[in-house]
Short mmCIF file of C-alpha atoms and ligand atoms in Angstrom, two decimals:
data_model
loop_
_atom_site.label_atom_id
_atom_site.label_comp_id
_atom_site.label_asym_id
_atom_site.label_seq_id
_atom_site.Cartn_x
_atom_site.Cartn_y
_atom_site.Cartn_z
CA UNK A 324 7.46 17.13 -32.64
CA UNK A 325 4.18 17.92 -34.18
CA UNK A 326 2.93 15.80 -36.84
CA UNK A 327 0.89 16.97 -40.60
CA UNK A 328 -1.88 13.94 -41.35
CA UNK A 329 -3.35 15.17 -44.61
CA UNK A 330 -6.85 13.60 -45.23
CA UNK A 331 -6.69 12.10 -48.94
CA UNK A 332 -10.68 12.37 -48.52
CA UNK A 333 -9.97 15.63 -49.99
CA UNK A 334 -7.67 14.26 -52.81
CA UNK A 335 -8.94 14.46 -56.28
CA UNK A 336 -8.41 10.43 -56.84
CA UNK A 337 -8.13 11.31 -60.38
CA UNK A 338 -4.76 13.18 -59.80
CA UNK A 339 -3.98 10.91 -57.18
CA UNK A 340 -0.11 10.17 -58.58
CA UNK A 341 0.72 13.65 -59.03
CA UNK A 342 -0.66 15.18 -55.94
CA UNK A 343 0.75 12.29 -53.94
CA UNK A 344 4.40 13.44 -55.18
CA UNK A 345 3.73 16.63 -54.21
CA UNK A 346 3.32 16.12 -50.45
CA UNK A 347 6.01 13.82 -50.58
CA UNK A 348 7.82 16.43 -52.12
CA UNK A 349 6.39 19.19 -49.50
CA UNK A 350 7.76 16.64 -46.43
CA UNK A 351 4.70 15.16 -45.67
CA UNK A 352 5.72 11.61 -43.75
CA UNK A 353 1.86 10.70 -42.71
CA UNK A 354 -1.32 10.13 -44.78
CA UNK A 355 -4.30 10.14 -43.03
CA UNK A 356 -6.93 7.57 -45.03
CA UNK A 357 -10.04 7.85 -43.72
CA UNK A 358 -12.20 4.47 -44.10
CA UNK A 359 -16.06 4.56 -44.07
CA UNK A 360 -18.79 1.69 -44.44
CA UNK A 361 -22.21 3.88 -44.73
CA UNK A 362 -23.55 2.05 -41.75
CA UNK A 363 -20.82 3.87 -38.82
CA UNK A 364 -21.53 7.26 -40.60
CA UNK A 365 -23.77 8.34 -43.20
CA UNK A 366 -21.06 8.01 -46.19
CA UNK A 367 -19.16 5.21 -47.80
CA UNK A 368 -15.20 6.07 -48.95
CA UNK A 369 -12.66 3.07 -50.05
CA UNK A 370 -11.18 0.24 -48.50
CA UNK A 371 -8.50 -1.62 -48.95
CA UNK A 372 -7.84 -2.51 -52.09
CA UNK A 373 -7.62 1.84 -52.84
CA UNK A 374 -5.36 1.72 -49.88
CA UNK A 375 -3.20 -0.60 -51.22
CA UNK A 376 -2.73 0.78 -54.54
CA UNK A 377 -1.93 4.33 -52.79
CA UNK A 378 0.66 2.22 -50.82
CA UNK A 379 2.81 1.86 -54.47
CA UNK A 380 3.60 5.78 -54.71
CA UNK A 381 4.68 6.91 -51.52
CA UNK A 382 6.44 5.26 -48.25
CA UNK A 383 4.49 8.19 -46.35
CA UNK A 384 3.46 6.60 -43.01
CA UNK A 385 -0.43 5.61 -43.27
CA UNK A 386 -2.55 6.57 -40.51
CA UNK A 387 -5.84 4.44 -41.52
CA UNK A 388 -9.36 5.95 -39.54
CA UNK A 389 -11.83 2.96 -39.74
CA UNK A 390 -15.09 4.81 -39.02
CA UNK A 391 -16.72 1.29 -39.87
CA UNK A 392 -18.42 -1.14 -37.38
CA UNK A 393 -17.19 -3.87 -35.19
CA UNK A 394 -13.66 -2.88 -37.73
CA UNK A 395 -11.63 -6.11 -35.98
CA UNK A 396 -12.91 -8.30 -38.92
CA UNK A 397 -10.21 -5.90 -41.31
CA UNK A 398 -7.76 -5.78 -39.61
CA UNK A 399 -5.65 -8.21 -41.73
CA UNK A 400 -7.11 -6.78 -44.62
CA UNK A 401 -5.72 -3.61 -43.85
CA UNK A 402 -2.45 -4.80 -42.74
CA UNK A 403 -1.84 -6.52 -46.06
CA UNK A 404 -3.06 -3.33 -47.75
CA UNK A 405 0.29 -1.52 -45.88
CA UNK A 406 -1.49 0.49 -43.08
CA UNK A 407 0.68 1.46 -40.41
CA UNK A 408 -1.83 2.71 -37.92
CA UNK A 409 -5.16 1.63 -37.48
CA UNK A 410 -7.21 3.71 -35.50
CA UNK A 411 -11.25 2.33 -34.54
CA UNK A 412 -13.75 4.53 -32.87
CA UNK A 413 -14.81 3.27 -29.40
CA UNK A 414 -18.44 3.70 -30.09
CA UNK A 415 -18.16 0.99 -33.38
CA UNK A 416 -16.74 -1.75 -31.49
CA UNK A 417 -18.13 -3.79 -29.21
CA UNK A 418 -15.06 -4.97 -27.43
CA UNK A 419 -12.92 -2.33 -27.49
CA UNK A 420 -9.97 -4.42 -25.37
CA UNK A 421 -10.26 -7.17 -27.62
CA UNK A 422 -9.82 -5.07 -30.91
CA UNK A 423 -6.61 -3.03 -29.34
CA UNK A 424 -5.29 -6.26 -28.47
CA UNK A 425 -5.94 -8.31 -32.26
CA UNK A 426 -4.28 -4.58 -34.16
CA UNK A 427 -1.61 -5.25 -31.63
CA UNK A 428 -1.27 -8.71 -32.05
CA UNK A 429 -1.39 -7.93 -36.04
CA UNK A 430 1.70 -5.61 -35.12
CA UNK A 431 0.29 -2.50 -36.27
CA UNK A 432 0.34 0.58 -34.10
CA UNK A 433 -3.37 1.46 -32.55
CA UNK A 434 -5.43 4.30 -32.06
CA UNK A 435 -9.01 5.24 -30.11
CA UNK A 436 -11.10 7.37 -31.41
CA UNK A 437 -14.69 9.21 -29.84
CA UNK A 438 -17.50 10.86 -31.80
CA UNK A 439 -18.06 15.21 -30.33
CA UNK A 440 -21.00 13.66 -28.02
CA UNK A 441 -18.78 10.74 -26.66
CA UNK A 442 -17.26 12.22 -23.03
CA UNK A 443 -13.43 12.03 -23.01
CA UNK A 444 -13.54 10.15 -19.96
CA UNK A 445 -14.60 6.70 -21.78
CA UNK A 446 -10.84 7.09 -22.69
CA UNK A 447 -9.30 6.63 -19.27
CA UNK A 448 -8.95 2.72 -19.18
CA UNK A 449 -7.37 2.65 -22.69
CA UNK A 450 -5.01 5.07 -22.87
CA UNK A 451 -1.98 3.33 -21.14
CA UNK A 452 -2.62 0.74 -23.78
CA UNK A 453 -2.74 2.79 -27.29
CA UNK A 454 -0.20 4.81 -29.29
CA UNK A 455 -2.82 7.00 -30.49
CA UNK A 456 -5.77 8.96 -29.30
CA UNK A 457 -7.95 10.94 -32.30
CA UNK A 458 -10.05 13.39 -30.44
CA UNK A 459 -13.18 14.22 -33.60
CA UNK A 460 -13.73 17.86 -34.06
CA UNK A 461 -16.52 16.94 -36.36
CA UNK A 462 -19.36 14.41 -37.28
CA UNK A 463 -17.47 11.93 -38.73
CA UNK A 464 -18.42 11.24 -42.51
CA UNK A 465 -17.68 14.23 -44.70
CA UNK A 466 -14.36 16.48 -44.99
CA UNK A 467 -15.21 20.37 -45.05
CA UNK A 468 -16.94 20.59 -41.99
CA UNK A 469 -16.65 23.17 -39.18
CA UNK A 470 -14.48 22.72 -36.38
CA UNK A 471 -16.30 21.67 -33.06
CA UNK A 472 -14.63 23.75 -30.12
CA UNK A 473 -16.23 20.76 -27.51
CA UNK A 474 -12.65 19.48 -28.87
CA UNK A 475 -10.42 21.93 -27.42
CA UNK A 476 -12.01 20.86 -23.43
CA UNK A 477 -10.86 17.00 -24.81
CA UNK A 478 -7.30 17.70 -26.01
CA UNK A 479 -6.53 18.97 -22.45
CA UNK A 480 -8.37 15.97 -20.64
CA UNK A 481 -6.19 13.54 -22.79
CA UNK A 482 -3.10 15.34 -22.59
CA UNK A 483 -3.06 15.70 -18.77
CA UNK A 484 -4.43 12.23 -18.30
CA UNK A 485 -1.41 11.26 -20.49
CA UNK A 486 1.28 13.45 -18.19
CA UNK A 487 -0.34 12.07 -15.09
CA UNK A 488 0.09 8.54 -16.25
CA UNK A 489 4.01 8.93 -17.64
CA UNK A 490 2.67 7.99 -20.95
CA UNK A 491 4.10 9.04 -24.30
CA UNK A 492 1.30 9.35 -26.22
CA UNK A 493 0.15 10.80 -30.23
CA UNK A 494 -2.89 13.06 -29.56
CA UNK A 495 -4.56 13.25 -33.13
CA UNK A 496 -7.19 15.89 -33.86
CA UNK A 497 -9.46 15.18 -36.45
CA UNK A 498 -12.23 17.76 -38.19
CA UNK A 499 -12.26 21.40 -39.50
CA UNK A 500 -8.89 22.13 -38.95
CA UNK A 501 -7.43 25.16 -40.47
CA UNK A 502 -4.55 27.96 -40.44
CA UNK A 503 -6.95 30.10 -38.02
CA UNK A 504 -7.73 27.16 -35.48
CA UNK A 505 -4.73 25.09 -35.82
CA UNK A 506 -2.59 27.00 -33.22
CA UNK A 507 -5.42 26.88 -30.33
CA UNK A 508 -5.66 22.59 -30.67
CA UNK A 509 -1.59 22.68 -30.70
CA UNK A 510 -2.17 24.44 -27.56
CA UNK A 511 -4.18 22.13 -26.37
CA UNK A 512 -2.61 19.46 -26.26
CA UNK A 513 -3.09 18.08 -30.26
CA UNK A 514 0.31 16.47 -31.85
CA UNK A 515 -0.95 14.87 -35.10
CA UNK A 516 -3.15 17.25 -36.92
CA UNK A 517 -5.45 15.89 -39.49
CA UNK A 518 -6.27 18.44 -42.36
CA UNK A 519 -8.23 17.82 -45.26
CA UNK A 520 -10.03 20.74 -47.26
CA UNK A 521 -7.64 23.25 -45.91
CA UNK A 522 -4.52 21.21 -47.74
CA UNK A 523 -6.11 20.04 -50.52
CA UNK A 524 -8.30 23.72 -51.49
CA UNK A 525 -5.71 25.65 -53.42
CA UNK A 526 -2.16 25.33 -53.80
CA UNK A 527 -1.14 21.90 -52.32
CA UNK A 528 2.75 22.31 -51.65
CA UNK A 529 2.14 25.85 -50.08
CA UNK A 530 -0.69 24.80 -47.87
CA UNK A 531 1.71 22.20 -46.46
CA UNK A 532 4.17 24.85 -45.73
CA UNK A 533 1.76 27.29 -43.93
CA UNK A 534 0.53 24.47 -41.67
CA UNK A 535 4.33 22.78 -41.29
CA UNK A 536 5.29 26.14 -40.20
CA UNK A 537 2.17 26.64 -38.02
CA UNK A 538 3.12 23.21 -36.23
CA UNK A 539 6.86 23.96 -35.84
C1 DX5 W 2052 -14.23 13.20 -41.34
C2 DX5 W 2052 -12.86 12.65 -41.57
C3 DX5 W 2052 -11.81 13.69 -41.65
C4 DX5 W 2052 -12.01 14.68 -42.77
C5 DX5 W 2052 -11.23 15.91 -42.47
O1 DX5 W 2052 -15.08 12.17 -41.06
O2 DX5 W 2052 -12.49 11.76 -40.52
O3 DX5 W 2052 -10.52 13.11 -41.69
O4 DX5 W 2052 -11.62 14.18 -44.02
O5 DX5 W 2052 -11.48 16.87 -43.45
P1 DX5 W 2052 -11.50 18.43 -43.10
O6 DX5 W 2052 -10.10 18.79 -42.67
O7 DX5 W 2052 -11.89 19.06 -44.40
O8 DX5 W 2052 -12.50 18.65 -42.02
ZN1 ZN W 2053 -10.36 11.14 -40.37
#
């Protein structure tokens, strides 16, 4: 089954309450929160306390993106803030083992991320060990950006090195996404599609619909 991650990046915060009932209402059961410190990437978002306030108005399952350095010092931060899924790039932490293992240990599921210009292969000795791999089809930093087809080459790496390895594992892909593109990085090998400006531009409850039935 094929997952919807909107990417509240795009939200209007001001509206935050209503629009939040409308995916809920569209039968949206992930929110995609994407975290950023201005030193990882050249823009700075919300932390915690934001995520924990969005955590009152929905039980939507929250799939956190820490695009922050050496992100194991949050980790109970964002655990008591009611993430479900914390997912670190590989390039922001210094031990990448270790900081699986502590979001484990925390009992929160885990994802790896990599950057367009990171090779998929820095993957390989992690993915037996992850529930989640986010392959970035952008820079990471700002929503509205255009999809990076270096993804597509990724999505199959992953999803192969996942069959060859027996491993059940959520392929997230992350940047640019739309109604045109989002059939070729199903096809790839994507199962947790992360859309921002192309749910939140327009009609919110129909643009959930178009992609639900796109991912069906
Ligand atoms: C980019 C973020 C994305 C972004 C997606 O750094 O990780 O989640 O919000 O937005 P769109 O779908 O507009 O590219
Ligand atoms: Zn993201």
């Amino acid at each position: 089954m094929n997952i919807l991650s909107p990417s509240l990046l795009s939200i209007d915060f001001n509206n935050i309450g209503r629009d939040a009932a409308i995916l809920d209402k569209a039968g949206v059961s992930w929110y995609h929160l994407d975290v950023m410190d201005g030193a990882f990437v050249p823009n700075i978002s919300f932390g915690p306390p934001v995520i924990k306030s969005i955590r009152k108005i929905t039980k939507a399952f929250f799939d956190v993106h820490l695009m922050i350095n050496e992100p194991k010092r949050y980790i109970d931060a964002f655990k008591d803030a009611g993430a479900d899924l914390l997912t670190v790039h590989c390039e922001a932490c210094g031990d990448v083992n270790e900081t699986i293992n502590l979001i484990k240990k925390a009992g929160l599921k885990v994802g790896l991320a990599v950057n367009p210009e990171t090779d998929a292969e820095v993957l390989e000795p992690y993915i037996d060990k992850v529930d989640m791999i986010l392959i970035m089809s952008v820079h990471p930093g700002f929503g509205g950006q255009k999809f990076m087809p270096v993804a597509i080459e990724k999505l199959k790496w992953v999803k192969k090195k996942a069959a060859d390895k027996n491993k059940e594992l959520l392929i997230e892909v992350d940047g640019g996404i739309n109604f045109e593109n989002v059939s070729s990085v199903l096809d790839a090998g994507a199962n947790v599609i992360v859309a921002g400006s192309a749910c939140f531009n327009g009609d919110i409850a129909d643009n959930v619909r178009r992609f639900n039935d796109l991912l069906s």
